XYZ file of C-alpha atoms in Angstrom:
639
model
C -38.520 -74.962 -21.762
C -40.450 -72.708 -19.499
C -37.894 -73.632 -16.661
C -35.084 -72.721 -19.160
C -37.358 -69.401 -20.409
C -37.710 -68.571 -16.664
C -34.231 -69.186 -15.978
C -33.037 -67.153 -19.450
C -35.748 -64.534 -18.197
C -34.435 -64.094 -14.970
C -31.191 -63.528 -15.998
C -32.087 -61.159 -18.404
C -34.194 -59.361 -15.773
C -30.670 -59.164 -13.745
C -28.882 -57.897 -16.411
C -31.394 -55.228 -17.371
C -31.713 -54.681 -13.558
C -27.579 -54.150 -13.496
C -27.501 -52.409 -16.482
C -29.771 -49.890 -15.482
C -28.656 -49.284 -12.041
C -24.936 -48.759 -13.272
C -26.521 -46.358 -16.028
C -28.224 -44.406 -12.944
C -24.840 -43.925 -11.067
C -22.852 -43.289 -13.903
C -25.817 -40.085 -14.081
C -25.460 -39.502 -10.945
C -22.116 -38.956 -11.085
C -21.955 -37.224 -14.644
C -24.342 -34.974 -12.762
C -22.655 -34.228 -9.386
C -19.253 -33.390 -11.617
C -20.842 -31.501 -13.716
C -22.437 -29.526 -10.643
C -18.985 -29.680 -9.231
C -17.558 -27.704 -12.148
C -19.804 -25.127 -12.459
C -19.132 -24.128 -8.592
C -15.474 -23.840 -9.837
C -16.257 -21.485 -12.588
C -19.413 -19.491 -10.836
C -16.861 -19.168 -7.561
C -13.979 -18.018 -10.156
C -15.860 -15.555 -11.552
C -17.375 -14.220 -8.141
C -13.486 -13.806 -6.651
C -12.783 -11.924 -9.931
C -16.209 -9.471 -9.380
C -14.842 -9.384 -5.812
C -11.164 -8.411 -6.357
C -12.076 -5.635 -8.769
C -14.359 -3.807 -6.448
C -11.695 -4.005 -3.175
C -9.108 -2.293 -5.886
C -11.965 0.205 -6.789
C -12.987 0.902 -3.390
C -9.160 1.538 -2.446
C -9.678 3.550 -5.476
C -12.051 5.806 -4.392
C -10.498 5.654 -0.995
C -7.141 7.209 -2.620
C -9.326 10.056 -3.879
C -11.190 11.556 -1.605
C -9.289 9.894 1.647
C -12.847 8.544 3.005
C -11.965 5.730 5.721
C -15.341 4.398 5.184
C -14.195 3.541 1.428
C -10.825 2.521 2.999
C -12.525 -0.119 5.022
C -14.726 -1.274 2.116
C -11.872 -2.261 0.336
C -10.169 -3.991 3.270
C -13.598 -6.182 4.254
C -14.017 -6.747 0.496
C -10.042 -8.176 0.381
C -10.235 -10.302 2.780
C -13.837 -11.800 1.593
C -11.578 -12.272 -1.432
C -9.279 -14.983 0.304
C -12.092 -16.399 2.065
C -13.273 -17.441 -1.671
C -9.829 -18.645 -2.246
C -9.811 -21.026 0.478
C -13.105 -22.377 -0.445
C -11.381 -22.275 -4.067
C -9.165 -24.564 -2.961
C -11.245 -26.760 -0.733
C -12.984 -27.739 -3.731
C -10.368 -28.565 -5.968
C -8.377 -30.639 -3.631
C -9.683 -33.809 -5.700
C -7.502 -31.916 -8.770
C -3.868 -31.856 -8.322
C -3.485 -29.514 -12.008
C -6.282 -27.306 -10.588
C -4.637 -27.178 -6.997
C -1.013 -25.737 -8.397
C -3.203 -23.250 -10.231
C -4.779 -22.268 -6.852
C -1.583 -22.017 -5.105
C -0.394 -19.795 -7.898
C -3.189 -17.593 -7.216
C -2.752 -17.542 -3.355
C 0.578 -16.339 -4.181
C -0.639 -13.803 -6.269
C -3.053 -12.713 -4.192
C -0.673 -12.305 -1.304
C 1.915 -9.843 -3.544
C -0.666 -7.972 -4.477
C -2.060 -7.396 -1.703
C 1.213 -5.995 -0.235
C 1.228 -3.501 -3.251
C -2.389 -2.419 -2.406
C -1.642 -2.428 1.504
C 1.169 0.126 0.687
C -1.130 2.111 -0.918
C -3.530 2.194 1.840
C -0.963 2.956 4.203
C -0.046 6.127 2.524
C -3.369 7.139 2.295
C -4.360 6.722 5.680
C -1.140 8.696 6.841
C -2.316 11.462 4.416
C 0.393 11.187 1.658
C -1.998 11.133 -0.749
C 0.301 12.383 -3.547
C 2.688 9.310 -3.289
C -0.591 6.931 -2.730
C -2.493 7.914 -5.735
C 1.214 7.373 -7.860
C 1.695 4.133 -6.237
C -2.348 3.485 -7.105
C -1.790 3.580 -10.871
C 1.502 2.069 -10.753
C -0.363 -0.566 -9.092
C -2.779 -1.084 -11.774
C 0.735 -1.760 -13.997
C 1.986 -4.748 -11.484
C 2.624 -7.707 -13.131
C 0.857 -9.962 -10.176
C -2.886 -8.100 -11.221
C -2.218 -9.730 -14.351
C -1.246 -13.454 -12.595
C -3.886 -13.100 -10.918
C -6.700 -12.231 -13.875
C -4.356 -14.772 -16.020
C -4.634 -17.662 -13.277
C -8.364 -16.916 -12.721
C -8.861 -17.675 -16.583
C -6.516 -20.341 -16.500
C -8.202 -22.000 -14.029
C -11.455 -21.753 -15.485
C -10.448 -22.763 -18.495
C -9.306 -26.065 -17.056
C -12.510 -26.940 -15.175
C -14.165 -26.070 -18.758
C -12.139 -28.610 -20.332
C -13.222 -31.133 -17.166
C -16.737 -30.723 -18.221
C -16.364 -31.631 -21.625
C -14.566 -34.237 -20.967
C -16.828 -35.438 -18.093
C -19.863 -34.535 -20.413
C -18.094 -36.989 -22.523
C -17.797 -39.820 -20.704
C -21.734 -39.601 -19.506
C -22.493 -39.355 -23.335
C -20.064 -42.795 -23.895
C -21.860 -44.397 -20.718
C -25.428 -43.666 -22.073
C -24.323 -45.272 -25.291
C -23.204 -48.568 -23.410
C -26.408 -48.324 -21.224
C -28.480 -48.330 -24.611
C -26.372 -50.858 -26.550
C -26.936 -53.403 -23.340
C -30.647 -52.456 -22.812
C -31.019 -53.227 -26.833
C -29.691 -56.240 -26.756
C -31.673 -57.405 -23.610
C -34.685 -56.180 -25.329
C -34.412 -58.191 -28.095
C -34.313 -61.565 -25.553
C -37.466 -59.829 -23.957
C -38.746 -60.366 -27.399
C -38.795 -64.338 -26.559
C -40.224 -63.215 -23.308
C -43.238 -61.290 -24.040
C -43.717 -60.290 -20.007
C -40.004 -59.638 -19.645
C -40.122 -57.822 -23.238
C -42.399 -55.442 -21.919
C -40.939 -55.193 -19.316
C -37.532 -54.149 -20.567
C -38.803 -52.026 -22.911
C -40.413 -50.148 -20.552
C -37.426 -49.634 -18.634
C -34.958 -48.876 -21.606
C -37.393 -46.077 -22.430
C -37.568 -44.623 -18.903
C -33.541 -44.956 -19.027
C -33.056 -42.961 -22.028
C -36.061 -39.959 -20.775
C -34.154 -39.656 -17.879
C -30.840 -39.449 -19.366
C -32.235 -37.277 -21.876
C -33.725 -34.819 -19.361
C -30.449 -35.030 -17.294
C -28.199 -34.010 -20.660
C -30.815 -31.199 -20.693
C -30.405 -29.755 -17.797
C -27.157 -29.878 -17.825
C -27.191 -28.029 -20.959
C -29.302 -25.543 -19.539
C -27.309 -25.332 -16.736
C -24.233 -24.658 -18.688
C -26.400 -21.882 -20.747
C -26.938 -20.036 -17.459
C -22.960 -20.176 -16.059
C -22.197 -18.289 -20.011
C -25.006 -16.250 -19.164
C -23.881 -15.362 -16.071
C -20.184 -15.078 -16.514
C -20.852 -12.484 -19.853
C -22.932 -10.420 -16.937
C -20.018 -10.278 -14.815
C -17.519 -9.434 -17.450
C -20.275 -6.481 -18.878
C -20.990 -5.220 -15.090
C -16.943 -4.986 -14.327
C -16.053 -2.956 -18.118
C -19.101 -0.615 -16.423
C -17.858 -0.226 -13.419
C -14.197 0.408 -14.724
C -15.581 3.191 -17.234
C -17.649 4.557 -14.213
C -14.742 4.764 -11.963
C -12.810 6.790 -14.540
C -15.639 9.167 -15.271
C -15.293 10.029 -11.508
C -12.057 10.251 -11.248
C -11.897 13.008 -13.875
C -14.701 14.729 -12.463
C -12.703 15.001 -9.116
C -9.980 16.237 -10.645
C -11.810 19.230 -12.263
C -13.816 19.859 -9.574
C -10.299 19.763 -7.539
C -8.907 22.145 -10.044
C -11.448 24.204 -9.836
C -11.654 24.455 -5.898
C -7.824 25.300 -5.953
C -7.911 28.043 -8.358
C -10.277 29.931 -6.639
C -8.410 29.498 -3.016
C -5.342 30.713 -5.122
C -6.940 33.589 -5.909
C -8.466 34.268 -3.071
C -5.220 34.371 -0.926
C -3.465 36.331 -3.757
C -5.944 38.872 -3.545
C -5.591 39.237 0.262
C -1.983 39.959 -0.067
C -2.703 42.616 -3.350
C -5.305 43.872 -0.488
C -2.004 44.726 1.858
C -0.101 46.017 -0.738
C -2.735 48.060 -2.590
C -3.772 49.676 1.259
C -0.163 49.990 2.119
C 0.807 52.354 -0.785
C -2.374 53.821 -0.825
C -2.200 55.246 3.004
C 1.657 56.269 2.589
C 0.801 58.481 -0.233
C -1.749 60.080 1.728
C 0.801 60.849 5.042
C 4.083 61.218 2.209
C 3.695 64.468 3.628
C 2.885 64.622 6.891
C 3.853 61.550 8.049
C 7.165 60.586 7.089
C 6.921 57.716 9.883
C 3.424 56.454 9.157
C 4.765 56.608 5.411
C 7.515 54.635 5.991
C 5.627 52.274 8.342
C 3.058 51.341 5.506
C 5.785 51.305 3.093
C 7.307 48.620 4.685
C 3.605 46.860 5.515
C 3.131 46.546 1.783
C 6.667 45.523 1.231
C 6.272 42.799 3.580
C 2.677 41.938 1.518
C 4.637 41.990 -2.142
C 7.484 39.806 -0.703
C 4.537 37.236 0.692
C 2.584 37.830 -2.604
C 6.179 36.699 -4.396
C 6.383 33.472 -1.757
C 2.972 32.570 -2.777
C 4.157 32.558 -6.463
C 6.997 30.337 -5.921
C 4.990 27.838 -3.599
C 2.173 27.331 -6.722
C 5.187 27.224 -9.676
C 6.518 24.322 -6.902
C 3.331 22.834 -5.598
C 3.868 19.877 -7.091
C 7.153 19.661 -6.410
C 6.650 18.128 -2.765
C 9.393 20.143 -1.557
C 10.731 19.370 2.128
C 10.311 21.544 4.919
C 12.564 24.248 5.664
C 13.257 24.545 9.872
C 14.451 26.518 11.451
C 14.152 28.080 15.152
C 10.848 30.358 15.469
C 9.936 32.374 18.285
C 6.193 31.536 17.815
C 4.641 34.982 20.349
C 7.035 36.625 17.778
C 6.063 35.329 14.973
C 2.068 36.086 15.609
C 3.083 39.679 16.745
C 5.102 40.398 12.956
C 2.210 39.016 11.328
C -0.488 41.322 13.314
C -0.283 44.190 10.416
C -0.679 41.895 7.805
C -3.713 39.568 9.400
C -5.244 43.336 10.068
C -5.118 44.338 6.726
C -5.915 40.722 5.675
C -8.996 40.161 7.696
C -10.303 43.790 7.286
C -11.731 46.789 9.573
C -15.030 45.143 10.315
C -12.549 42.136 11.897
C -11.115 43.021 15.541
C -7.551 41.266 15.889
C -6.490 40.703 19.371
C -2.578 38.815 19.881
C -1.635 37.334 23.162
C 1.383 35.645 24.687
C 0.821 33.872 27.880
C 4.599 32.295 27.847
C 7.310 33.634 27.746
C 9.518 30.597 26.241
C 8.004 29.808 22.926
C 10.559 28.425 20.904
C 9.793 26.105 18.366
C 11.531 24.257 15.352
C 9.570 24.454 11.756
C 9.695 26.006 8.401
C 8.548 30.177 8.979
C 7.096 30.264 6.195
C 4.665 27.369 6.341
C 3.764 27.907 9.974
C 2.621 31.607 8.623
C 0.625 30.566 6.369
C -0.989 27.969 8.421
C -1.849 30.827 11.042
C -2.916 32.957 7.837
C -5.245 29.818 6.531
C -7.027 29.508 10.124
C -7.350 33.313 10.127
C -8.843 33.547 6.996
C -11.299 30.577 7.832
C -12.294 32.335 10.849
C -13.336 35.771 9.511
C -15.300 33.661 6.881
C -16.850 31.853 10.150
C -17.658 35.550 11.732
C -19.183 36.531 7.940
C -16.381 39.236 8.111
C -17.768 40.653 11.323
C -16.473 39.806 14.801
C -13.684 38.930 17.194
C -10.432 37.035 16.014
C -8.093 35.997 18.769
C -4.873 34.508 18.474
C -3.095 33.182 21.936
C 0.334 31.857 22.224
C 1.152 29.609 25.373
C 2.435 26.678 26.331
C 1.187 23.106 27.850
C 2.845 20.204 29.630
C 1.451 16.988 27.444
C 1.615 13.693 28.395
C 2.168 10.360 25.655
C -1.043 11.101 23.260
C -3.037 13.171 24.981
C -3.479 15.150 22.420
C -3.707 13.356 19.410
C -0.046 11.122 18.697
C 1.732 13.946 20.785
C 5.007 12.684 22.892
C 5.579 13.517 25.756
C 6.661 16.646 27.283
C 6.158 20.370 26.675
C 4.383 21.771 23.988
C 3.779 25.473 22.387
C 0.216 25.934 21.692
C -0.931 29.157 19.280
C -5.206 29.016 19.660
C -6.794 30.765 16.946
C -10.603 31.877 18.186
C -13.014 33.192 16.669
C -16.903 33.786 17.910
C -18.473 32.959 14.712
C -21.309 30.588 13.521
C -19.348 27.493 14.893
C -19.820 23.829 13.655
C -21.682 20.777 14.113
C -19.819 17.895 15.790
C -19.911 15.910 12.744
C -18.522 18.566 10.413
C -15.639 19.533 13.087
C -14.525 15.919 12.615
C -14.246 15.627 8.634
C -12.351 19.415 8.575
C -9.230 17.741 8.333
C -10.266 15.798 5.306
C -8.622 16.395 1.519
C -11.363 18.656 -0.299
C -13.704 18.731 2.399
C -15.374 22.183 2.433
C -17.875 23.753 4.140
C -17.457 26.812 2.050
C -19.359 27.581 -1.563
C -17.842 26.586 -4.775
C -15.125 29.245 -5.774
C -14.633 29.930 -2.146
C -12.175 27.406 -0.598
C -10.367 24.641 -1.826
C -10.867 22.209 0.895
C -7.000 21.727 1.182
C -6.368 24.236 3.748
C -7.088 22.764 7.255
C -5.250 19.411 5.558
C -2.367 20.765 4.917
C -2.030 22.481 8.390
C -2.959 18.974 9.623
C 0.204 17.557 7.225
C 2.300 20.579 8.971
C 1.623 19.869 12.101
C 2.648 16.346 11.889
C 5.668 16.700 10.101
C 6.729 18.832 12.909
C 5.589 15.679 15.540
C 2.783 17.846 17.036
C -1.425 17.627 17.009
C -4.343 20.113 16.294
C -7.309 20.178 18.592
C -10.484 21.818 17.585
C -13.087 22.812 20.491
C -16.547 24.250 18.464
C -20.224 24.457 19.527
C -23.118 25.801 17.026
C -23.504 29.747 17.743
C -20.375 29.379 20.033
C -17.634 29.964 17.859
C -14.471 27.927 17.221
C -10.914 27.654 18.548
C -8.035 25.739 16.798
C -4.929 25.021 18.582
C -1.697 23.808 17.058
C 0.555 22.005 19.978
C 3.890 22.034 18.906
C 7.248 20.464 20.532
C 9.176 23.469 22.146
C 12.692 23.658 21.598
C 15.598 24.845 23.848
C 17.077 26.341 20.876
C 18.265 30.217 20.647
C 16.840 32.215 18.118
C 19.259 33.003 15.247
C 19.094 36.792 14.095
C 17.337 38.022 11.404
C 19.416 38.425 8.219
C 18.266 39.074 5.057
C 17.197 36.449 2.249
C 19.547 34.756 -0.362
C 18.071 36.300 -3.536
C 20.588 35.411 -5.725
C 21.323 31.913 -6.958
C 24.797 31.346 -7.783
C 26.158 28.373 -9.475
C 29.729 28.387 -8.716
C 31.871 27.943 -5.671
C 31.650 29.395 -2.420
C 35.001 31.620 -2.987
C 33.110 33.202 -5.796
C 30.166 34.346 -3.637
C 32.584 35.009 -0.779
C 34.594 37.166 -3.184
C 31.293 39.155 -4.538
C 30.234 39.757 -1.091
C 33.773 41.693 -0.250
C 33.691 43.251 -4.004
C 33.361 47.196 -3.622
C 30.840 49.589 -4.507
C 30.789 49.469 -8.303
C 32.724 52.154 -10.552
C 30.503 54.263 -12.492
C 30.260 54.111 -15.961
C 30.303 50.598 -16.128
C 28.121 49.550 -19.062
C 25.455 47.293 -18.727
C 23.030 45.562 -21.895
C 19.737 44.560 -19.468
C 17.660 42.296 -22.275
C 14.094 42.113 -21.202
C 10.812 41.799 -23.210
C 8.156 43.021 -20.602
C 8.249 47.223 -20.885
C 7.807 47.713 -17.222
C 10.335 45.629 -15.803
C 12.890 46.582 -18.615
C 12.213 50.580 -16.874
C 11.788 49.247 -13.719
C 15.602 47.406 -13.754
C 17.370 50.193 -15.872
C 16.632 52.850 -13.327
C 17.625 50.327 -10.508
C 20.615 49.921 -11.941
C 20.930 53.787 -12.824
C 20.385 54.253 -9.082
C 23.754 51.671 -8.433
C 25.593 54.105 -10.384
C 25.823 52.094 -13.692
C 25.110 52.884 -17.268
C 22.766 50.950 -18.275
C 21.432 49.892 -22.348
C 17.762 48.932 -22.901
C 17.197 46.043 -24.956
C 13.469 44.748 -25.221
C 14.316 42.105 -28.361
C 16.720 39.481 -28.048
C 17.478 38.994 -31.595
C 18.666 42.980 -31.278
C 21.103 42.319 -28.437
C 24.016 41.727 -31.395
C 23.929 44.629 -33.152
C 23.722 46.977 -29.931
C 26.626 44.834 -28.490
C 28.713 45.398 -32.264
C 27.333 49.215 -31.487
C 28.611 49.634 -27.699
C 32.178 47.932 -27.369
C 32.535 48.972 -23.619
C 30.119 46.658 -22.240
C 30.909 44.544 -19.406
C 27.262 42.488 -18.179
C 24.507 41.308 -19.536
C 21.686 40.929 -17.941
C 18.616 38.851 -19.487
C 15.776 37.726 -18.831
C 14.982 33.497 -19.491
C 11.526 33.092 -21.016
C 11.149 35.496 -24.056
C 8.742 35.681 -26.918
C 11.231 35.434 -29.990
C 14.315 33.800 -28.598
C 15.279 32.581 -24.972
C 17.756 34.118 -22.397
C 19.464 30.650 -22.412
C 19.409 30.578 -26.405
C 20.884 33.692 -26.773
C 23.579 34.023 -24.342
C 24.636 30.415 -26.340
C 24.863 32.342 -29.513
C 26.607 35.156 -28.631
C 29.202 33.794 -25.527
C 32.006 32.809 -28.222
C 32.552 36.227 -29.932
C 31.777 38.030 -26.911
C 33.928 35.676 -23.925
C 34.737 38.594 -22.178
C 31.355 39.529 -21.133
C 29.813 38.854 -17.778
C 26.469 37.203 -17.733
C 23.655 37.548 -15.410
C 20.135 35.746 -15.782
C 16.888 36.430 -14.288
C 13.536 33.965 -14.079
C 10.327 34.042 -12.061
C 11.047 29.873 -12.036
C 10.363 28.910 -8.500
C 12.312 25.549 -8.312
C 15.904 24.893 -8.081
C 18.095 26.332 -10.858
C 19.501 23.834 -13.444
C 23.079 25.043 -13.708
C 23.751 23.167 -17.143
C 20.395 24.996 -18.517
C 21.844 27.865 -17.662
C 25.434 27.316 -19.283
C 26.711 28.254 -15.599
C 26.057 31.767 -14.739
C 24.450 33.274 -12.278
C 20.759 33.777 -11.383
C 18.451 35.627 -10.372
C 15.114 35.155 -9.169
C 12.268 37.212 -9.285
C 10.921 39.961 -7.868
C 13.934 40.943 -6.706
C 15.217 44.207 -4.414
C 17.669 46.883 -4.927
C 19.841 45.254 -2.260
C 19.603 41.894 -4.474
C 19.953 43.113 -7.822
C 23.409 45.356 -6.550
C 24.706 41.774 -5.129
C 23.795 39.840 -7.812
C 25.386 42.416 -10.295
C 28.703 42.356 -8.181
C 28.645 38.238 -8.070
C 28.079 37.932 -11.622
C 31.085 40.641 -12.608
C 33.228 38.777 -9.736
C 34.385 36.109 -12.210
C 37.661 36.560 -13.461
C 37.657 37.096 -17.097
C 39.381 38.189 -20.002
C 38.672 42.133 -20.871
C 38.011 42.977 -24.554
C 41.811 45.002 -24.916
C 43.069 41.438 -23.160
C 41.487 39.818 -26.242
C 42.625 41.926 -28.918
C 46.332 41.955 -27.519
C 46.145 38.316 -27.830
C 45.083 38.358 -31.254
């Protein structure tokens, strides 16, 4: 009996011995899945946190252009596919979980050729095309595989854990059911009763503080992963508060450089008329010499309007072959009365080849721009010298010039000068060393963009107390200088036999009547005695809605000419409602629009832009009456 109650003893001590040390593995590895999982879900979550701040950082790097914020966002990418890898190192035991990995590799990989794109046009200064391509980007279907995968995936490992939580719960059961029935042939054995029992309880604590922890555990990956999802809403709310404070502070900045430039050139024309009516008569020359000076400031004033109605419109560059040592020496009136008396201009040409190809226009306003930063430099006091020359580059010596030779124009000043870290962020979208109201930060940017377009480099030599000299090195060109002629003013929207035939038209007859439709007072006087002046009779009209009855009242008319944007009733609107009972009546239409005229807005006649000369308005009149059409006896004889 005691042999047998050894024997049956002993075997139960086996059994409880197996029993328990099956229970302890099966914990063991309950636990280490368990662990397992939550890496999967804590590392999920962490490549999600990570991803959203590299597309914030290229964010912020769109903005304001910093290359600090541009690398951020590069480092932070690629830590992003270093958690990917170990992504998938860990779920190589998971074939379901590995195709969702590889999903998101390939997800990753797309977008980051979107984002790339967007970094690239950043970096090359396109920051117009990189902040569209930005918010497209934040449209792209593979931001939403990814964020879509990412849940997926975590998702899955959830449903791992519950099911692995579920098996440790079923093995715990089995453990218990064994240990209960070995206890109750411990009962028989008092010693290996005890013994049991003792066991079986320490079985079931431990198992118990295990299931704990793991809930606790799992209590502190929800905790965490709500923190992650609250901190990223934050962040996206934060980013979009700053991105609408840059833009108003942008907006801001830019209207007061507009209006700082348009006041120079009502400064040239204000000071032009001013001194010819003081030497109208004694000074017919000088009269007509500052005439002309505050011509050529109202015709620049009238550019500047047309490049802010386009400035969005991106509009390409214009080239053309510039002499540049002429150029600077046409613009020396104007940067005189510009800059001011207190401001003393000296030009220089030390070549005597300086031909260049570029848009006139631009490249006069870029020597304008550094000008007018100079004589801020010099606190409106001082020296201002612009040089013209030429230098013999070779492959990137200065900046990503080719090789061969260049025309350099150095403007100088001997102003306050800047700090080494300041001279390199001038270049920089918005950067400004100037108060608010005084600058908008987009000058020396945009005569970097210039510069480049035209495959040349600006170098900028400054000391503290020294002064500063910028010099634009541009290619030289062995083209000839075309002559002068005067500007196409007149927009028409027919063939070129029409404008060929209003260019050979003669002078106009007299007597030829004329309805000019125009709401503003002083441009309705202004055209009728231009047109006076022609030698044509010309019929005020300052109401469109009146332009019937005076047409009814004067049979003999031949043009009309009408202004677009109008209080009551459009240009466009009107000429609509009156072309079929009055077919025989030439049509001429005139806008301050700067962009390109829309020929089926304007039902196909001709147009005129504004301000316009006397020269212009006589050619546009003669284009517009060019057309051949029916006369009103014509009409009646039909009828």
């Amino acid at each position: 009996m005691l042999v047998a109650m050894g024997l049956l003893g002993a075997a139960v001590l086996v059994a409880l011995i197996v029993t328990l040390g099956n229970a302890n593995r099966q914990r063991d590895r309950a636990l280490e899945l368990q662990a397992h999982s939550y890496d999967v879900m804590i590392l999920a979550r962490t490549l999600s946190g990570t991803i959203a701040q590299s597309e914030a950082s290229l964010g912020r790097y769109v903005i304001s252009g910093d290359k600090q914020l541009g690398q951020l966002y590069f480092d932070e990418w690629l830590l992003a596919g270093t958690q990917i890898d170990r992504l998938d190192r860990i779920t190589n035991d998971n074939p379901e979980q590995q195709s969702r990995v590889d999903r998101l590799r390939a997800a990753y990989d797309s977008r980051g050729q979107e984002l790339s794109m967007t970094a690239l046009n950043t970096s090359y200064g396109k920051n117009g095309q990189a902040l569209a391509r930005y918010y497209q980007s934040r449209k792209s279907p593979t931001l939403a595989e990814i964020n879509t995968t990412l849940d997926t995936l975590i998702a899955g490992e959830r449903g791992l854990l519950d099911d692995r939580t579920a098996a440790a719960m079923g093995s715990v059961e089995r453990s218990s059911w064994v240990a209960g029935v070995l206890a109750v042939f411990g009962v028989l054995i008092v010693l290996g009763a005890i013994m049991l029992g003792w066991l079986t309880i320490r079985a079931v604590g431990e198992r118990a503080t295990a299931l704990a922890d793991a809930e606790l555990e799992r209590e502190r990956a929800d905790e965490l992963t709500a923190a992650v999802a609250v901190a990223t809403a934050e962040l996206r709310m934060q980013e979009a508060k700053l991105r609408q404070v840059q833009k108003m502070e942008a907006v801001g900045q830019l209207t007061g450089g507009i209006a700082h430039d348009f006041n120079n050139m009502l400064a040239v024309v204000l000071g032009g008329l001013e001194l010819a009516r003081r030497n109208l008569a004694s000074d017919p020359a000088t009269t007509r010499r500052h005439i002309d000076s505050a011509t050529e400031g109202a015709n620049r004033a009238a550019a500047l309007t047309r490049r802010l109605l386009a400035f969005s419109r991106e509009d390409a560059l214009k080239p053309e072959t510039i002499d540049a040592a002429a150029l600077v020496a046409e613009m020396s009136d104007l940067l005189d009365r510009t800059l001011g008396d207190a401001i003393t201009l000296v030009t220089r040409s030390e070549a005597t080849d300086c031909c260049i190809r570029g848009d006139r226009v631009q490249l006069e306003n870029a020597v304008l721009n550094l000008a007018v930063n100079a004589r801020d430099a010099m606190n409106g006091r001082g020296t201002l010298t612009i040089v013209t020359g030429s230098a013999l580059l070779d492959a990137q010596q200065i900046g990503e010039c080719a090789a061969g030779e260049h025309v350099t124009i150095t403007v100088a000043d001997d102003g306050c000068g800047m700090t080494p870290d300041v001279a390199d962020r001038v270049f920089e979208p918005f950067f400004t060393t100037k108060a608010v109201g005084k600058g908008t930060g987009l000058g020396l940017s945009q005569i970097f963009a210039l510069v480049q377009q035209l495959h040349g480099a600006v170098a900028i030599a400054s000391e503290p107390g020294e002064g500063t000299a910028v010099t634009l090195y541009l290619p030289r060109t062995a083209d000839v200088v075309a002559l002068p002629g005067s500007p196409a003013e007149i927009v028409p929207p027919g063939i070129a036999t029409a404008a060929a035939k209003a260019m050979a038209a003669p002078a106009p007859p007299t007597q030829r009547e004329i309805l000019v439709v125009e709401d503003d007072p002083r441009v309705l006087a202004a055209t009728i005695d231009a047109l006076e002046e022609l030698g044509y009779h010309a019929i005020p009209c300052d109401d469109p809605l009146a332009a019937p009855a005076l047409l009814a009242a004067n049979g003999a008319i031949d043009l009309i000419i009408s202004d677009v944007l109008m209080p009551r009733q459009t240009g466009p609107e009107m000429i609509a409602a009156l072309s079929p009972l009055y077919p025989h009546i030439a049509v001429l239409f005139v806008t301050g629009f700067a962009g390109e005229v829309n020929v089926a807005q304007f039902g196909g006649h001709d147009v005129l832009r504004k301000p316009f000369t006397l020269t212009g308005l006589e050619r546009a009149v003669a284009t517009a009456m060019a057309f051949d059409r029916p006369s009103a006896s014509d009409l009646i004889a039909a009828e």
